[in-house]
XYZ file of C-alpha atoms in Angstrom:
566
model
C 137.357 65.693 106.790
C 135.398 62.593 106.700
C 133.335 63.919 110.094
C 131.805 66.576 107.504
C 131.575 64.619 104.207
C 127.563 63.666 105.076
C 126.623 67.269 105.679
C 127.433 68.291 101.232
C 126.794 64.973 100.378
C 123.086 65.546 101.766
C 123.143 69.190 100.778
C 124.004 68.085 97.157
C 121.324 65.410 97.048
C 118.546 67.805 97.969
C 119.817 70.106 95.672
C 119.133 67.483 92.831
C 116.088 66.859 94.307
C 114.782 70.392 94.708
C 115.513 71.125 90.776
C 114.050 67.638 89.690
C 110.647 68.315 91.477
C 110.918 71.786 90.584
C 110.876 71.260 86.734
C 108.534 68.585 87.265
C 106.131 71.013 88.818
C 106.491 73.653 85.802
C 105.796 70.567 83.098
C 102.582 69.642 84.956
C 101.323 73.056 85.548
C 101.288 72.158 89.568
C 100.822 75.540 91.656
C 99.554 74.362 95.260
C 103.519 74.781 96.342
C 106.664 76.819 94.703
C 109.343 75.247 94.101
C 111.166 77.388 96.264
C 109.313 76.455 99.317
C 109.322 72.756 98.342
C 113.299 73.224 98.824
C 113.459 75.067 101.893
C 110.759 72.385 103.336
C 113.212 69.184 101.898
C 116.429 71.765 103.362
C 114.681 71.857 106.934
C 113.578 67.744 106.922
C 117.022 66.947 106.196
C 118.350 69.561 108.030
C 116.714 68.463 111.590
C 117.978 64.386 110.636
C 121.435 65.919 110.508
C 121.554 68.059 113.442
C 120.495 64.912 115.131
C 122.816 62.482 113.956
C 125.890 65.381 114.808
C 125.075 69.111 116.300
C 128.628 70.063 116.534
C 129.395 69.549 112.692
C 126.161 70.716 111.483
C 126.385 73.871 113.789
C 130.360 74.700 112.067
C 129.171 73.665 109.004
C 126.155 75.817 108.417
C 127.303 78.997 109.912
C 126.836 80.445 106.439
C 130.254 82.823 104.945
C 128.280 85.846 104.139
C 131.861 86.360 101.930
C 130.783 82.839 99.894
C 127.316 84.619 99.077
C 128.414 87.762 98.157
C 131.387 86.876 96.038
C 129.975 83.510 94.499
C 126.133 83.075 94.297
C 125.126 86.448 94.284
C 126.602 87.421 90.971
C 125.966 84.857 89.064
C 121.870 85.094 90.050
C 122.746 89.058 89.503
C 124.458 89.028 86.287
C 122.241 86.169 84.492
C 119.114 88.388 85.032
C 120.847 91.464 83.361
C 121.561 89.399 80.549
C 118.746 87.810 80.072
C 116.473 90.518 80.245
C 114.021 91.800 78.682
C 114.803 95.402 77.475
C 112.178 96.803 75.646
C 109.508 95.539 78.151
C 112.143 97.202 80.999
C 112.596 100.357 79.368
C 108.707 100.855 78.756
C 107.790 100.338 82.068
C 111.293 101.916 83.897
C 109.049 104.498 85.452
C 107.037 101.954 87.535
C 110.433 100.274 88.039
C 112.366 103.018 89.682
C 109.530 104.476 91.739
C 108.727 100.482 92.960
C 112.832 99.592 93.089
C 114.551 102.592 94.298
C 111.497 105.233 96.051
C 109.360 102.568 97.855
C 112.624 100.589 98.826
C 113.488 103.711 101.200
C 110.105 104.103 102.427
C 109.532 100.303 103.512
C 113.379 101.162 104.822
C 111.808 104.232 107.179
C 109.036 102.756 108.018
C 110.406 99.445 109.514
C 113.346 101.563 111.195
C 110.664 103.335 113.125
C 108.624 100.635 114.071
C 111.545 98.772 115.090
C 112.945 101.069 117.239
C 109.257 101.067 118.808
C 109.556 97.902 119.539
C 112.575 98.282 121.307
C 111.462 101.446 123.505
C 108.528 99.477 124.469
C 110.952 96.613 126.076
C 109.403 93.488 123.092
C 112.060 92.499 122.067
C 111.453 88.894 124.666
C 113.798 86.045 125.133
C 112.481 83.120 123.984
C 109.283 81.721 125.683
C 110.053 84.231 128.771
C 107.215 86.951 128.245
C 109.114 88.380 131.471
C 112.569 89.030 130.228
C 113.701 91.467 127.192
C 116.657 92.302 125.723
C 117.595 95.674 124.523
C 119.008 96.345 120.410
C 121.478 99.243 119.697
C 120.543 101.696 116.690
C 123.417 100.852 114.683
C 121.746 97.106 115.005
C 118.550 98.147 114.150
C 119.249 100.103 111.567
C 121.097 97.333 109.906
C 118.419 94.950 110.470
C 115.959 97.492 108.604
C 118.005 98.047 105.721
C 118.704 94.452 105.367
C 114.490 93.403 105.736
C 113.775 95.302 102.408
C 115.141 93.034 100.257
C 112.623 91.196 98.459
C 112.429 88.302 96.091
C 109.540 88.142 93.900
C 110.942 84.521 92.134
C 107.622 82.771 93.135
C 105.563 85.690 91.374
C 107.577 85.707 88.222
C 106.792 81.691 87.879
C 103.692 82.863 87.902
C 102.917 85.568 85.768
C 102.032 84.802 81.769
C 104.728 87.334 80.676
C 103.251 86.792 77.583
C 99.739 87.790 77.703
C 100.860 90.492 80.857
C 104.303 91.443 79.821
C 103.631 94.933 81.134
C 103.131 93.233 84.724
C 105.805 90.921 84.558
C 108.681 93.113 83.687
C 107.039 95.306 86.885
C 107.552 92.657 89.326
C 110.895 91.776 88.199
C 112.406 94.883 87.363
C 111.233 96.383 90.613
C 112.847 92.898 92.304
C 116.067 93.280 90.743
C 116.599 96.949 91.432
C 115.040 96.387 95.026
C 117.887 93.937 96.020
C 120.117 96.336 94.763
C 119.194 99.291 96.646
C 118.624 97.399 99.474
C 122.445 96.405 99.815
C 122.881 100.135 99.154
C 121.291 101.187 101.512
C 123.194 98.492 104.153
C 126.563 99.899 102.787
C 125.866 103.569 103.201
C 124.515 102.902 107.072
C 127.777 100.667 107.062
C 129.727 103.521 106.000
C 127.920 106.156 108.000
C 128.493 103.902 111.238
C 131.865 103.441 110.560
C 133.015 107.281 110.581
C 131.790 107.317 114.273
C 130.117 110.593 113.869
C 127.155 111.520 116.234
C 123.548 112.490 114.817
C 123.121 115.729 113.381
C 120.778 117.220 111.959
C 122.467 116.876 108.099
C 123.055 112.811 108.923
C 119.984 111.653 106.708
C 120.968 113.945 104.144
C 124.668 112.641 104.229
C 123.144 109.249 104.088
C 121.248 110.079 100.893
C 124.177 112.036 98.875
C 126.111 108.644 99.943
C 123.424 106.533 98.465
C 122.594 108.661 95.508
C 126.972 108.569 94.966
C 127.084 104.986 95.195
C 124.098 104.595 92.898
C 125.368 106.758 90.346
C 129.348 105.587 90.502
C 128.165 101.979 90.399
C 126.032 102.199 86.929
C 129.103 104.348 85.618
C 131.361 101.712 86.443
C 129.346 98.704 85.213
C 128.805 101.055 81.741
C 132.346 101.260 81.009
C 133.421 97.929 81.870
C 130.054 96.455 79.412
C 131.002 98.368 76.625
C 134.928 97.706 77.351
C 133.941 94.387 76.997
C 132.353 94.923 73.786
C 134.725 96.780 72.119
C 137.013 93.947 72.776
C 134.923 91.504 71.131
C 134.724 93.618 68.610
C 138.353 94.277 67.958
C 139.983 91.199 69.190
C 137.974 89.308 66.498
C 140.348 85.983 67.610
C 137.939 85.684 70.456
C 135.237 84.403 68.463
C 136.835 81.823 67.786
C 135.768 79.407 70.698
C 132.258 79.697 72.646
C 133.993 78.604 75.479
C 135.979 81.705 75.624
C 133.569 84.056 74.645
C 131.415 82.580 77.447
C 134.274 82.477 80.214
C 135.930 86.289 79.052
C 132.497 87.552 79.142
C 131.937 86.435 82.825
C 135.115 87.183 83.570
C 134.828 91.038 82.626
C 131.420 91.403 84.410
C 133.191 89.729 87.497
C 135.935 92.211 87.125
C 133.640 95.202 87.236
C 131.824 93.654 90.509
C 135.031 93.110 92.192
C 135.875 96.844 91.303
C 132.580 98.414 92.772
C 133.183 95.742 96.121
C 136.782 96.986 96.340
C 135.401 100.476 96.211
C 132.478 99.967 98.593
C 130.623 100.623 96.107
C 127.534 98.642 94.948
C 128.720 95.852 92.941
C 124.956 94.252 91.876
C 123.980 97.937 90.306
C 127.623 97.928 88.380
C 126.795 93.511 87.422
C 122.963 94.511 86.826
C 124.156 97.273 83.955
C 127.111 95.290 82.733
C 124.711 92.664 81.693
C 122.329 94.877 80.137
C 125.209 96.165 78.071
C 126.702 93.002 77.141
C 123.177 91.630 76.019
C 122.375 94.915 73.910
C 125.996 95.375 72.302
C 127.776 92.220 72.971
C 125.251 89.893 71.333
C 126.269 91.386 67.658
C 130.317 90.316 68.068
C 129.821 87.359 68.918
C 129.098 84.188 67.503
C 125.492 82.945 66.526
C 126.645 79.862 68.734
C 127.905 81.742 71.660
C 125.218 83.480 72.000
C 123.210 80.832 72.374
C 125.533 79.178 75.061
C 126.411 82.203 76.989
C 122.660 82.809 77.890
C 122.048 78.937 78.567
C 125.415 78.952 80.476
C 124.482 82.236 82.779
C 121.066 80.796 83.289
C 122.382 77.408 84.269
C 124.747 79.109 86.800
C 121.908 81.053 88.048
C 119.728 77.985 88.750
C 122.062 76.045 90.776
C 123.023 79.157 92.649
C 119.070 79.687 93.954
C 118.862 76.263 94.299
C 121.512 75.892 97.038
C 120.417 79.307 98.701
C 116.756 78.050 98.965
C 117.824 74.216 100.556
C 121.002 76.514 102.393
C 118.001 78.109 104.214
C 116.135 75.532 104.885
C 119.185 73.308 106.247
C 120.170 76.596 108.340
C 116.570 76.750 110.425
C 117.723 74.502 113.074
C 121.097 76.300 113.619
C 119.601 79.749 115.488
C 119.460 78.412 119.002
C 122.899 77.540 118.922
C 126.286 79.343 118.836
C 129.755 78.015 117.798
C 132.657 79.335 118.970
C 135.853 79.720 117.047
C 138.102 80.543 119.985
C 136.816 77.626 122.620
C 135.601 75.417 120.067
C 132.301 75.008 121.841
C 128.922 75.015 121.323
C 126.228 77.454 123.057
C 122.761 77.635 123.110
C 121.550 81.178 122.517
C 118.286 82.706 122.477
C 115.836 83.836 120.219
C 112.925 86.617 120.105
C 109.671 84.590 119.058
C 107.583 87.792 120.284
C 109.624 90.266 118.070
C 109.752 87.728 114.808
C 106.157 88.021 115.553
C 106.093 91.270 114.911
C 108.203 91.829 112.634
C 106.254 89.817 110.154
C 103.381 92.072 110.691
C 105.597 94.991 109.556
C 106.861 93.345 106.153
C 103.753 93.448 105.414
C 102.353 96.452 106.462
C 105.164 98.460 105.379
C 105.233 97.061 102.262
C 101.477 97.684 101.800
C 101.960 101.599 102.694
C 105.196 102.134 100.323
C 103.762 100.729 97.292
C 100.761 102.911 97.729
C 102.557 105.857 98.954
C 104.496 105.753 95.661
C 101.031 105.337 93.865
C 99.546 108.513 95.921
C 102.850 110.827 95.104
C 103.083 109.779 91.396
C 99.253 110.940 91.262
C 99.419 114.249 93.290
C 102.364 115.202 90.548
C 101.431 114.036 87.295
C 97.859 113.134 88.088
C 95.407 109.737 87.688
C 95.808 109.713 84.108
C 98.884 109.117 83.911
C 99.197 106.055 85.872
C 98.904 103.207 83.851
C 98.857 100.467 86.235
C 95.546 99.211 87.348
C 94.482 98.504 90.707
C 94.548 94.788 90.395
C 98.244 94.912 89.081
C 99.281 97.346 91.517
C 97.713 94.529 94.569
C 99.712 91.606 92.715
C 102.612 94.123 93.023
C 102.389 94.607 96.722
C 101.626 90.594 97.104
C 104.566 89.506 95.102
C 107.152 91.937 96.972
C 105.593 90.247 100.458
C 108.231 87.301 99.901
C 111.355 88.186 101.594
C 114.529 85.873 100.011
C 118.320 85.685 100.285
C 120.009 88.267 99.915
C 118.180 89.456 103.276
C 119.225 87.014 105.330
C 122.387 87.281 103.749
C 123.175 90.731 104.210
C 122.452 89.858 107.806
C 125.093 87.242 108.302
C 127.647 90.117 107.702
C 126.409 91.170 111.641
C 129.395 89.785 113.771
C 129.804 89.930 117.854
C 132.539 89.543 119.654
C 133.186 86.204 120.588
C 133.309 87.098 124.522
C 130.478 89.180 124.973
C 127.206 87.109 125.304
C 124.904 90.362 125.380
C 126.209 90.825 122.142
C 126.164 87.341 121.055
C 122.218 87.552 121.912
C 121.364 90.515 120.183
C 122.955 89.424 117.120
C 121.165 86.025 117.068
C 118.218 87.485 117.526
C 118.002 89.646 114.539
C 119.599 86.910 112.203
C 117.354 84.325 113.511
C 114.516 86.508 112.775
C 115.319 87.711 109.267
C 115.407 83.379 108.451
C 111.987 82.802 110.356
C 110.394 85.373 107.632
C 112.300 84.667 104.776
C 111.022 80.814 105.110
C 107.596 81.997 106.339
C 107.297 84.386 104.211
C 108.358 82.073 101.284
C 105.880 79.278 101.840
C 103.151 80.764 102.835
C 102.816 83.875 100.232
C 104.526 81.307 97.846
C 101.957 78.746 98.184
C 99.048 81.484 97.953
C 100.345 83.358 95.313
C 99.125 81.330 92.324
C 95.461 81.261 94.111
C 95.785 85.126 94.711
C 97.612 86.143 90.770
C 93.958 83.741 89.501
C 92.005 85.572 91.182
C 93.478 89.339 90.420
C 93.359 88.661 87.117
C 89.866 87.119 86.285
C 88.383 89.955 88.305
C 90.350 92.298 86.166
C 89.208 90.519 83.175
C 85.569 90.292 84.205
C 85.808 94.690 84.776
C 87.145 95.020 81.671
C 84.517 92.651 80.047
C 81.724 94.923 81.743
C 83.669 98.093 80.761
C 83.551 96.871 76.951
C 80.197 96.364 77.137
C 79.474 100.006 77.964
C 82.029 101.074 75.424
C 83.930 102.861 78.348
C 87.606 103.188 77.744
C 89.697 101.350 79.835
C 93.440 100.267 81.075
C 93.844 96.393 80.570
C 96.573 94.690 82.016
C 97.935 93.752 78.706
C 99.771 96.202 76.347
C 97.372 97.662 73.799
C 98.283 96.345 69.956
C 97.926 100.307 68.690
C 101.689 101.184 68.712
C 102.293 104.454 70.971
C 103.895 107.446 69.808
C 108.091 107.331 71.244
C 108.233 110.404 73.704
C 111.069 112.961 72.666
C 113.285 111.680 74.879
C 113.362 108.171 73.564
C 113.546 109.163 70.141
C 116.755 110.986 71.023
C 118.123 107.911 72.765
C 116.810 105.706 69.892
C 118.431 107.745 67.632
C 121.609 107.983 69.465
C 121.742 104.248 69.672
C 121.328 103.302 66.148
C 123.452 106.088 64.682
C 126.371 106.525 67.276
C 126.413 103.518 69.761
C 126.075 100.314 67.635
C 128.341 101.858 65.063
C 130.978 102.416 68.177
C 130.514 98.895 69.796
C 129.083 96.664 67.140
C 131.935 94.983 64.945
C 131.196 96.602 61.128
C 127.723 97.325 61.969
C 127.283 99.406 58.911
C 127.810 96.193 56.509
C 126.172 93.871 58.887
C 122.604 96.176 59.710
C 120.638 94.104 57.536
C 121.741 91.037 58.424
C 121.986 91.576 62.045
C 117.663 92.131 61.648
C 117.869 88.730 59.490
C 119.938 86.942 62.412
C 117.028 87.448 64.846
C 114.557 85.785 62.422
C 117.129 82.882 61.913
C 117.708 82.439 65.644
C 114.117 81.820 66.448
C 113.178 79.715 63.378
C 115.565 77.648 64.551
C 114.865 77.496 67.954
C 111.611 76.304 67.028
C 112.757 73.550 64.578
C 114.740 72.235 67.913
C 111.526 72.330 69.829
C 109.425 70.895 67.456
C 112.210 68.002 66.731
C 112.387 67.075 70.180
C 108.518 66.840 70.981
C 108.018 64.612 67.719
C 111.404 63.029 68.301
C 109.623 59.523 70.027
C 106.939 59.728 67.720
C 105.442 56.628 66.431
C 106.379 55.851 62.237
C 102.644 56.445 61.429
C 102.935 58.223 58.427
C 100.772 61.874 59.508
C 103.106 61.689 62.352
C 105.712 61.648 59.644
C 104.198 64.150 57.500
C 103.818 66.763 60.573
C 107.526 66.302 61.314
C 108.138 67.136 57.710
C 106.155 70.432 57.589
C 107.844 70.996 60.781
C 111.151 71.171 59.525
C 110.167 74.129 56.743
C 108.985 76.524 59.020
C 107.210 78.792 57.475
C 107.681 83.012 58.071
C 106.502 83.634 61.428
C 105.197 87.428 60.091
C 102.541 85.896 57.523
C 99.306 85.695 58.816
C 98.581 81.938 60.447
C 96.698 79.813 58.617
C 96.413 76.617 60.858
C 95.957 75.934 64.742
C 99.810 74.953 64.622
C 101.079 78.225 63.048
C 99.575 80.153 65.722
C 100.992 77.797 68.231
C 104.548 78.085 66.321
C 103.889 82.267 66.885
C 103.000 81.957 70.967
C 106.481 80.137 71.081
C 108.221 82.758 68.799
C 107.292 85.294 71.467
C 108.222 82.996 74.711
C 111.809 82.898 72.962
């Protein structure tokens, strides 16, 4: 045991490094590198120091259990952003969502497959630094690999993006990079599935493979439903559980865990069922519980979800220098393998271009049906849109560790190196460079937006913005009918003795961010000096006035841009 105990005790280090720089970044405003990247680049430093000092233990040791990432990190990042979401900004914009999340997701999916297999029937797929030699994929291989390169992670973008003062934009990009992981480990399954019925192609296989996806899809969100509002009604009638945060935070968890482990039992997709059991629990849940727990449940989830990214991002950076080598359970040896540098190549230029052509095939198809009108994103949002989703993140390579060979067939051995080591070459490429260009690219997006509209204003010709417009918009009938449903059937179902407790529940909401603000304020005046106007602010600060009135100082309005961050 002690032979490994360098290899966490480094990972673990640059883990508290990575988030210690990474706030430190966010407090100065400093955009010239993510954070992300900064921990993949600190991962692959220490990474090449370690596989120096001991090859053999770093090679065993950072052959990453696809089993650890599935059933560990990947619901807790899952699960904290279905909490923690914004719903009103999701539902408004869950058009743009789906078509970006679920229809261009398939297209980038075709359009890589058949590029990919291309590649292959043109013999590029090289060994190494041998231009001479190739090496030839199977379908079943390549289709995996496709399914597995649409995953995006748009992380870097969201960091970004003032969700204040764009809200419309933000909850785009990360709405469309939630529900893109998802389908894109949908999509993996049902090729899984398909693959493992050992049928031949005929002509009704791609419809199969979409009443497979559409089944799993639709089975998932039923089963994360049930189990959310399960979990309600048991706060609700088990009353008892209140009693502690700590258990309304751990049986909360616990039941979304439960409903993941159901849809993975099934084969079914278990980050749809965690997405919409988090989305239940934060619209329903919220009310049974305790002022307190909810509080600690959403700082709790969040915390989770940090340190889960952070070891993915320094995981992948620690993992760079383990492609070219292959450890073998059975002999206990390790071989050097080869990888494709011709085909990573080229597969970078298809991330991108496919990307590129299913955002704006979307755009095209949403237009020939419904026309221009109706599209409400402008062209500058939709090219941050197609930036963002450039980034390719974890759950790709991920998905891609799940690609095994048998341990005594080295054509196999190859092939299967080759794709893995290629999906980690773009997710770290892809990661620093369109994560250190983003901010530069965002800027300049939106001051040319800002300088059309400005021109556009001056004419007095109507036009989009990229923030929401203050005039309130008429609910269409179908979201008064869900509206109405929700306030007269749901919360009376799932809310404890929401009939008594309307009123106050709207009061609660007030409460909770008055006194989040008295906590910020405290804390930034908290090393004051004892000069009495420093002592006077702190006193005004403590009776906060009604957020609704209409500001009357500098600070009030400052007090209001912090209400809406909250």
């Amino acid at each position: 045991m002690s032979d490994y105990g360098a290899v966490p005790f480094a990972l673990m280090i640059v883990i508290v490094i990575y988030i210690v720089v990474g706030e430190y970044f966010k407090s100065i405003h400093f955009h010239l590198i993510h954070e992300t990247s900064f921990g993949i680049i600190i991962g692959m430093i220490v990474g090449l120091l370690l596989k120096w000092m001991d090859e053999n233990a770093y090679a065993q040791f950072f052959s990453l259990n696809a089993t650890i990432f599935f059933y560990l990190l990947l619901p807790l990042i899952i699960f904290s952003g279905g909490y923690n979401l914004k719903k009103k900004q999701f539902l408004k914009n869950f058009k743009y969502i789906v078509s970006f999340g679920f229809l261009s997701t398939l297209i980038n999916f075709i359009i890589t497959l058949s590029l990919t297999i291309a590649f292959n029937s043109w013999k590029l797929v090289r060994l190494g630094t041998n231009l001479d030699s190739h090496i030839s994929l199977s379908y079943d291989e390549m289709i995996k690999y496709s399914a597995t390169i649409c995953a995006t992670d748009s992380v870097a973008a969201l960091n970004l993006i003032p969700s204040q003062k764009y809200p419309k934009l933000f909850s785009v990009v990360f709405g469309e990079g939630m529900v893109n992981d998802a389908v894109s480990i949908i999509i993996f399954q049902a090729v899984t599935i398909l693959q493992q019925s050992e049928k031949s192609f005929e002509w009704y296989t791609p419809f199969e493979f979409i009443g497979r996806f559409l089944e799993n899809c639709i089975i998932s969100l039923l089963i994360g439903l049930f189990v959310g509002l399960f979990s309600t009604w048991c706060f609700k009638k088990c009353r008892f559980l209140t009693n502690s945060t700590t258990t309304e935070t751990v049986f909360a968890f616990l039941m979304a865990y439960i409903g993941y482990s159901i849809c993975e039992m099934l084969n079914l997709s278990g980050v749809i069922s965690l997405l919409m059991i988090g989305i239940m629990m934060s619209h329903y849940q919220g009310y049974n519980i305790s002022q307190l727990g909810r509080v600690t449940t959403r700082v709790t989830f969040e915390s989770l979800s940090l340190g889960a990214e952070a070891f993915l991002y320094v995981f992948l950076g620690f993992a760079m220098w383990n492609q070219t080598t292959y450890y073998s359970p059975l002999t206990q040896d390790l071989y050097y393998v080869e990888v494709s540098w011709v085909f990573t190549l080229l597969q970078l230029g298809v991330v991108m271009l496919a990307r590129y052509l299913s955002i704006y095939i979307v755009y095209w198809i949403s237009i020939a049906i419904q026309g221009p009108q109706v599209w409400k994103l402008t062209k500058y949002e939709m090219s941050i849109c197609c930036f963002a989703g450039m980034v390719r993140g974890s759950v790709a390579f991920a998905l891609i560790e799940t690609l095994s060979a048998s341990p005594t067939d080295g054509i196999q051995i190859n092939q299967i190196n080759i794709l893995q080591s290629c999906v980690l070459y773009i997710v770290v490429i892809t990661t620093i460079i369109f994560g250190t260009t983003m901010p530069f690219f965002i800027n300049i997006q939106i001051k040319r937006q800002s300088e059309e509209e400005e021109r556009k204003s001056i004419s007095e010709i109507p036009a989009s913005v990229l923030t929401d417009s203050p005039k309130k918009k008429e609910l269409s009938e179908a979201q008064k009918i869900i509206k109405y449903m929700d306030e007269e059937y749901f919360k009376r179902w799932f809310i404890y003795d929401y009939k008594n407790r309307k009123e106050k529940i709207t009061q609660e909401k007030k409460q909770i961010k008055n006194e989040t603000l008295q906590e910020i304020y405290e804390k930034a005046f908290s090393e004051a000096s004892e000069d009495e106007s420093v002592k006077q602010r702190n006193e005004d600060f403590i009776s906060l006035p009604n957020i609704e009135e209409k500001p009357s100082s500098p600070l009030i309005v400052k007090m209001q841009e912090l209400t809406q961050q909250i």
